[in-house]
Amino acid sequence: MRDDTRLPTSPGFWRSPLRGPWFTSVLGLVLLAGITVLFVTGLVSYAAYNPDLSPVNDKTPDKGILGFYLFSWPTDPHWLYRVNQGVHVTLGVTLIPVLLAKLWSVVPQLFTLPPARSLAHALERISLLLLVGGALFEFTTGVLNVQLDYVFPGSFYPLHFYGAWVFFAAFVAHAVLKVPAAVRNLRRLRAEEPASSQESAPEQELVSPRPDPATVSRRGALWFVGGGSLLLFATTAGQSFDGPLRRTALLAPHGGPDPGSGPNGFQINKTAAYAGITAPETDEDAWRLVVTGRSGTLRLSRAQLRELPLHSAALPIACVEGWSTSDQWWRGVRLRDLAALVGHDDPPDVFVESLQRRGAFRHAALRANQVADPRSLLALYVNGESLTPDHGYPARVIVPAAPGVLNTKWVARMTFGETR
């Protein structure tokens, strides 16, 4: 079977002259840097949800020791989550051509026989399968989440979270084995230099024994891969900006050029209709904000909230899918002032409930440091006008540096000193 060139187990089956240690090493080192950044920004993104604060914030309750990194999420700088998630999503999409080219360059190794020449070789092959499977799984689920296409079974959060740990463990094991060889290959002075007799068997397997005539150099192939990455970057990065750049975000579902006009004309994650919010329950005469704390419970109308001291803050909205807005000018009652109304001079944690009855994050918990920040508001206005229903009328939470889903819209109840 190994000598039958009609089968992928034969080295002669793979005829491309592009495959070789140098080409694979360049792609591998790019992925080494890029995937490390993706893993770190992914962990930081999950920490931003404060999952150890409350079960309603935690979408991976059985994470065990994998939650060791969780820390109190800060409120400074106010653009922290916007930049982190923009980098995470945009870089992930940009690396897709590099990942596919890397997998293409090493695919002959997946079919080599015998499957295991030794215990060490068997472990390496298993790690390679986990690496390839994990990479395809993580990038696929990530892209589907950005596109809001939840065709995979189960929730995106635990699938992507646990998949990331399996993939990164295999990635680290593979990097430890391969980085020295990759650096050695890159030190060659010529890209087209044939494989050295000093190379290991796996490196030799990358070079076809009977290559087809070359139609492009390896450097040319790298430029092609880089061009694909640049194109994806240009059609994704604009989702993190307002203005003309957002028109280039063709691959981002929230990157459309026309979110509406006027002061409320900026991107949203879900509409009031999608969330099941009806006009009668948000009518100013009917709606009441229930605020509970140490000294009891208050029921405040929107008119009564307007009579309290109002403050303003310029803050963005940033979502896990990578899209964000520029700073919007919010005006409302400080969360710490609401806490003081119910007996909390030192702002505690707070549990926020929305009028929305179904779906993830209709409830959210905020830490005491987020409540205490003077820019954290129960917003009634944005950019000089009342909130529209899609932006959370009659009132919504806005907190610096917090993921968009924690900035609860259509707020119905706030319980200070409790996170459930």
XYZ file of C-alpha atoms in Angstrom:
420
model
C 0.000 0.000 0.000
C 2.861 2.390 0.767
C 4.242 1.989 -2.782
C 0.905 2.285 -4.600
C 0.923 5.888 -5.861
C -2.865 5.790 -6.238
C -3.233 5.761 -2.431
C -2.559 8.671 -0.051
C -0.381 6.361 2.069
C 2.217 6.451 -0.709
C 4.723 9.365 -0.729
C 4.359 9.424 -4.508
C 0.669 10.309 -4.199
C 1.560 13.825 -3.007
C 3.126 15.601 -5.996
C 3.156 19.292 -5.083
C 6.678 20.790 -5.215
C 5.633 23.437 -2.667
C 5.592 21.084 0.284
C 8.763 21.110 2.291
C 10.250 21.912 5.697
C 10.879 25.603 4.948
C 7.323 26.335 3.746
C 5.780 24.435 6.652
C 8.111 26.072 9.183
C 7.209 29.612 8.136
C 3.498 28.864 8.476
C 4.069 27.066 11.763
C 5.903 29.968 13.373
C 3.213 32.422 12.262
C 0.594 30.166 13.865
C 2.747 29.763 16.987
C 2.570 33.504 17.607
C -1.008 33.985 16.406
C -2.610 31.086 18.254
C -0.849 32.037 21.481
C -2.422 35.499 21.223
C -5.808 33.909 20.435
C -5.606 31.653 23.484
C -4.646 34.465 25.860
C -7.283 36.892 24.539
C -9.863 34.100 24.706
C -9.132 33.477 28.394
C -9.204 37.215 29.073
C -12.528 37.473 27.264
C -14.051 34.745 29.390
C -12.692 36.324 32.574
C -14.523 39.527 31.611
C -17.815 37.764 32.333
C -16.816 37.343 35.997
C -17.920 33.686 35.829
C -16.814 32.984 39.403
C -19.143 35.719 40.672
C -22.494 34.141 39.863
C -23.922 31.034 38.167
C -25.840 33.256 35.746
C -22.529 34.614 34.418
C -20.812 31.232 34.224
C -21.457 29.159 31.107
C -18.868 26.487 32.065
C -19.792 25.589 35.661
C -17.775 22.351 35.631
C -14.474 23.938 34.569
C -12.666 22.946 37.796
C -8.971 23.858 37.754
C -9.380 25.377 34.293
C -10.867 28.409 36.029
C -7.643 29.206 37.874
C -7.088 32.374 35.858
C -10.396 34.004 36.775
C -9.978 37.390 38.429
C -12.035 40.457 39.221
C -12.583 42.197 35.913
C -11.427 45.850 35.994
C -13.285 48.897 34.693
C -10.153 50.640 33.385
C -9.348 51.270 30.670
C -12.958 51.573 29.563
C -12.098 50.204 26.083
C -10.395 47.052 27.451
C -12.995 44.498 26.367
C -13.549 46.245 23.056
C -9.864 45.958 22.105
C -9.408 42.447 23.513
C -12.385 40.948 21.720
C -11.719 42.869 18.521
C -8.199 41.425 18.445
C -9.438 37.926 19.304
C -12.074 37.713 16.575
C -10.240 39.652 13.856
C -7.000 37.739 14.376
C -8.856 34.424 14.402
C -10.485 35.138 11.048
C -7.227 36.516 9.610
C -5.336 33.326 10.510
C -7.737 31.008 8.642
C -5.727 30.980 5.362
C -2.522 30.362 7.328
C -4.117 27.463 9.200
C -5.498 25.883 6.024
C -2.156 26.259 4.247
C -0.356 24.713 7.208
C -2.741 21.742 7.290
C -2.340 21.313 3.525
C 1.447 21.363 3.855
C 1.561 18.530 6.404
C -1.359 16.384 5.228
C 0.964 13.619 3.895
C 2.091 12.966 7.466
C -1.455 12.033 8.446
C -1.314 9.050 6.059
C 2.183 7.724 6.753
C 2.606 4.011 7.464
C 3.120 2.334 9.814
C 0.815 4.432 12.029
C 3.269 4.176 14.925
C 6.946 3.312 14.751
C 7.438 3.592 18.501
C 5.628 4.692 21.633
C 7.013 8.206 21.253
C 5.921 8.289 17.620
C 2.448 7.042 18.582
C 2.091 9.819 21.148
C 3.190 12.357 18.559
C 0.598 11.073 16.062
C -2.155 11.267 18.709
C -1.162 14.829 19.578
C -1.192 15.651 15.867
C -4.749 14.332 15.495
C -5.855 16.359 18.519
C -4.080 19.388 17.105
C -5.681 19.160 13.664
C -9.128 18.268 15.020
C -8.934 20.924 17.721
C -7.842 23.618 15.289
C -10.672 22.875 12.865
C -13.186 22.710 15.722
C -12.101 25.963 17.370
C -11.891 27.999 14.188
C -15.183 26.584 12.865
C -17.166 27.214 16.049
C -15.598 30.665 16.368
C -16.579 31.676 12.848
C -20.093 30.268 13.272
C -20.496 32.241 16.489
C -19.417 35.456 14.773
C -22.002 34.754 12.067
C -24.643 33.852 14.686
C -25.103 30.431 13.045
C -25.514 28.070 15.981
C -25.722 24.835 14.020
C -23.502 22.921 16.442
C -25.059 20.890 19.280
C -25.019 22.515 22.695
C -23.975 25.965 23.844
C -21.123 27.800 22.143
C -19.503 28.817 25.440
C -18.602 25.386 26.912
C -17.857 23.891 23.494
C -15.422 26.645 22.575
C -13.964 26.870 26.103
C -13.175 23.190 26.591
C -12.213 22.784 22.946
C -9.682 25.584 23.389
C -7.993 23.808 26.286
C -7.759 20.493 24.405
C -6.465 22.238 21.287
C -3.946 24.397 23.119
C -2.573 21.461 25.102
C -1.950 19.589 21.845
C -0.586 22.798 20.302
C 1.948 23.266 23.109
C 3.065 19.626 22.887
C 3.475 19.911 19.125
C 5.329 23.232 19.424
C 7.808 21.798 21.926
C 8.594 19.004 19.479
C 8.677 21.058 16.296
C 9.855 24.616 17.041
C 13.580 23.723 17.125
C 13.289 22.072 13.707
C 11.230 24.989 12.373
C 13.852 27.535 13.464
C 16.589 25.406 11.911
C 14.724 25.225 8.613
C 14.211 28.994 8.491
C 17.948 29.586 8.784
C 18.469 28.237 5.321
C 19.599 30.902 2.966
C 17.494 29.756 0.032
C 13.803 28.918 0.078
C 14.172 26.343 -2.675
C 17.069 24.505 -1.084
C 16.371 20.752 -1.116
C 15.795 18.862 2.092
C 19.002 18.089 3.929
C 20.074 14.556 4.602
C 20.327 15.608 8.246
C 16.567 16.142 8.524
C 14.390 13.762 10.474
C 12.015 11.310 8.808
C 8.886 13.455 9.338
C 10.609 16.433 7.674
C 11.672 14.282 4.725
C 8.088 13.052 4.306
C 7.010 16.610 3.479
C 9.083 16.595 0.286
C 7.564 14.722 -2.650
C 9.907 12.087 -4.146
C 8.407 12.791 -7.581
C 7.223 16.411 -7.579
C 5.254 17.946 -10.404
C 6.797 20.904 -12.256
C 6.667 24.055 -10.166
C 4.225 26.759 -11.273
C 4.902 29.076 -8.336
C 7.716 29.401 -5.827
C 7.284 28.728 -2.162
C 7.738 32.420 -1.485
C 5.011 33.118 -4.029
C 2.728 30.649 -2.250
C 3.392 32.433 1.033
C 2.469 35.751 -0.584
C -0.767 34.132 -1.792
C -1.587 32.929 1.738
C -0.707 36.346 3.135
C -2.959 38.010 0.577
C -5.862 35.819 1.655
C -5.266 36.754 5.287
C -5.069 40.436 4.385
C -8.373 40.182 2.504
C -10.096 38.567 5.495
C -8.608 41.193 7.795
C -9.958 43.975 5.584
C -13.441 42.427 5.531
C -13.583 41.820 9.288
C -11.665 44.504 11.194
C -14.140 47.257 10.339
C -16.734 45.776 12.718
C -14.771 47.356 15.569
C -15.092 50.869 14.164
C -17.820 53.319 13.255
C -17.903 55.340 10.076
C -16.617 54.310 6.621
C -14.479 51.433 7.929
C -17.593 49.565 9.074
C -18.636 49.318 5.429
C -15.695 46.987 4.813
C -16.832 44.504 7.481
C -18.623 42.260 5.018
C -18.107 39.122 7.113
C -19.499 40.602 10.330
C -23.278 40.335 10.915
C -23.247 43.543 12.977
C -20.910 45.306 10.609
C -23.584 46.567 8.253
C -23.242 50.163 7.160
C -26.744 51.304 8.126
C -27.736 50.694 11.764
C -30.195 53.569 11.509
C -29.892 57.289 11.889
C -30.039 59.754 14.752
C -28.640 59.535 18.293
C -29.704 55.885 18.632
C -28.239 54.976 15.252
C -25.554 52.507 16.330
C -25.260 48.715 16.358
C -27.266 46.448 18.646
C -27.079 42.778 19.514
C -30.796 41.996 19.668
C -33.959 43.959 19.013
C -36.803 44.446 21.459
C -39.023 42.331 19.215
C -36.484 39.480 19.198
C -36.311 39.596 23.007
C -40.113 39.553 23.310
C -40.346 43.033 24.822
C -43.769 44.593 24.301
C -44.836 48.247 24.360
C -47.390 47.896 27.214
C -44.782 46.597 29.690
C -42.309 49.383 28.866
C -44.889 52.164 28.887
C -43.748 54.910 31.245
C -46.967 54.737 33.271
C -46.694 50.969 33.735
C -42.967 50.262 34.072
C -41.317 50.340 37.479
C -37.738 49.596 38.446
C -37.637 47.395 41.552
C -34.513 48.130 43.618
C -33.792 45.890 46.614
C -31.061 46.193 49.219
C -30.179 46.222 52.897
C -32.881 48.722 53.892
C -35.727 47.270 51.828
C -37.285 47.612 48.402
C -38.128 50.634 46.269
C -40.285 50.817 43.161
C -39.174 53.711 40.975
C -40.895 55.044 37.881
C -38.907 56.524 35.022
C -40.085 59.984 36.099
C -38.727 59.378 39.604
C -35.411 58.195 38.193
C -35.160 61.398 36.159
C -35.535 63.396 39.378
C -32.444 61.746 40.879
C -28.970 63.211 40.169
C -28.109 62.303 36.581
C -24.579 61.772 35.330
C -22.987 61.181 31.943
C -20.302 58.826 30.636
C -18.787 58.175 27.210
C -18.583 54.390 26.808
C -18.614 51.887 23.927
C -20.668 48.748 23.470
C -18.538 45.678 22.713
C -19.806 42.156 22.055
C -18.269 38.690 22.212
C -18.757 38.332 18.440
C -16.064 40.986 18.008
C -18.174 43.953 16.895
C -18.190 47.174 18.869
C -19.207 50.797 18.643
C -17.260 53.935 19.344
C -17.951 55.756 22.608
C -21.602 56.741 22.960
C -22.695 59.485 25.358
C -24.878 57.872 28.028
C -26.815 59.700 30.736
C -28.590 58.238 33.756
C -28.380 57.377 37.451
C -25.145 56.020 38.862
C -25.393 52.423 40.046
C -23.696 53.343 43.297
C -26.363 56.002 43.923
C -29.084 53.391 43.476
C -27.220 51.154 45.934
C -27.142 54.017 48.436
C -30.915 54.452 48.128
C -31.404 50.968 49.582
C -28.876 51.213 52.384
C -25.493 50.405 50.810
C -23.019 53.215 51.436
C -20.235 50.935 50.203
C -21.432 49.607 46.815
C -21.835 45.799 46.833
C -22.282 43.315 44.003
C -25.615 43.549 42.209
C -27.926 41.099 40.462
C -29.692 42.650 37.451
C -32.855 41.210 35.873
C -34.339 42.152 32.528
C -37.904 42.197 31.256
C -36.640 39.660 28.731
C -38.044 36.283 29.778
C -35.993 33.835 27.710
C -32.459 33.539 26.411
C -28.966 33.735 27.837
C -27.957 36.735 29.932
C -31.473 37.986 30.624
C -29.978 38.030 34.143
C -26.459 39.236 34.956
C -24.316 39.931 37.999
C -21.872 42.817 38.373
C -19.014 43.059 40.847
C -18.764 45.712 43.533
C -15.911 47.467 41.686
C -18.159 47.794 38.632
C -21.035 49.160 40.713
C -18.701 51.620 42.441
C -17.250 53.090 39.246
C -18.720 56.576 38.723
C -19.179 55.832 35.013
C -21.432 52.827 35.677
C -24.970 53.971 35.000
C -28.551 52.900 34.766
C -28.872 54.809 31.510
C -32.069 56.590 30.481
C -30.623 58.555 27.560
C -27.991 58.104 24.898
C -26.440 60.848 22.781
C -28.908 63.397 24.095
C -32.146 61.486 23.482
C -34.178 58.841 25.282
C -33.234 55.259 24.622
C -35.168 53.549 21.863
C -36.801 50.176 22.595
C -34.007 48.371 20.737
C -31.388 50.086 22.903
C -33.105 49.125 26.157
C -35.878 51.624 26.872
C -36.984 52.405 29.522
C -33.579 51.839 31.199
C -30.425 49.837 30.664
C -27.133 49.210 32.418
C -23.898 50.549 30.963
C -20.564 49.672 32.626
C -17.030 50.523 31.454
C -14.991 47.654 29.971
C -17.808 45.095 30.420
C -18.968 42.695 27.676
C -22.129 43.883 25.950
C -24.271 41.089 27.400
C -23.570 42.335 30.935
C -24.910 45.766 29.992
C -28.448 44.517 30.564
C -31.244 46.132 28.549
C -34.903 46.582 29.589
C -33.949 46.439 33.280
C -36.794 45.381 35.594
C -35.103 44.620 38.931
C -31.796 45.285 40.674
C -30.876 43.427 43.872
C -27.848 44.894 45.618
C -25.756 42.631 47.865
C -26.911 39.487 46.033
C -25.682 37.688 42.901
C -27.658 34.400 43.189
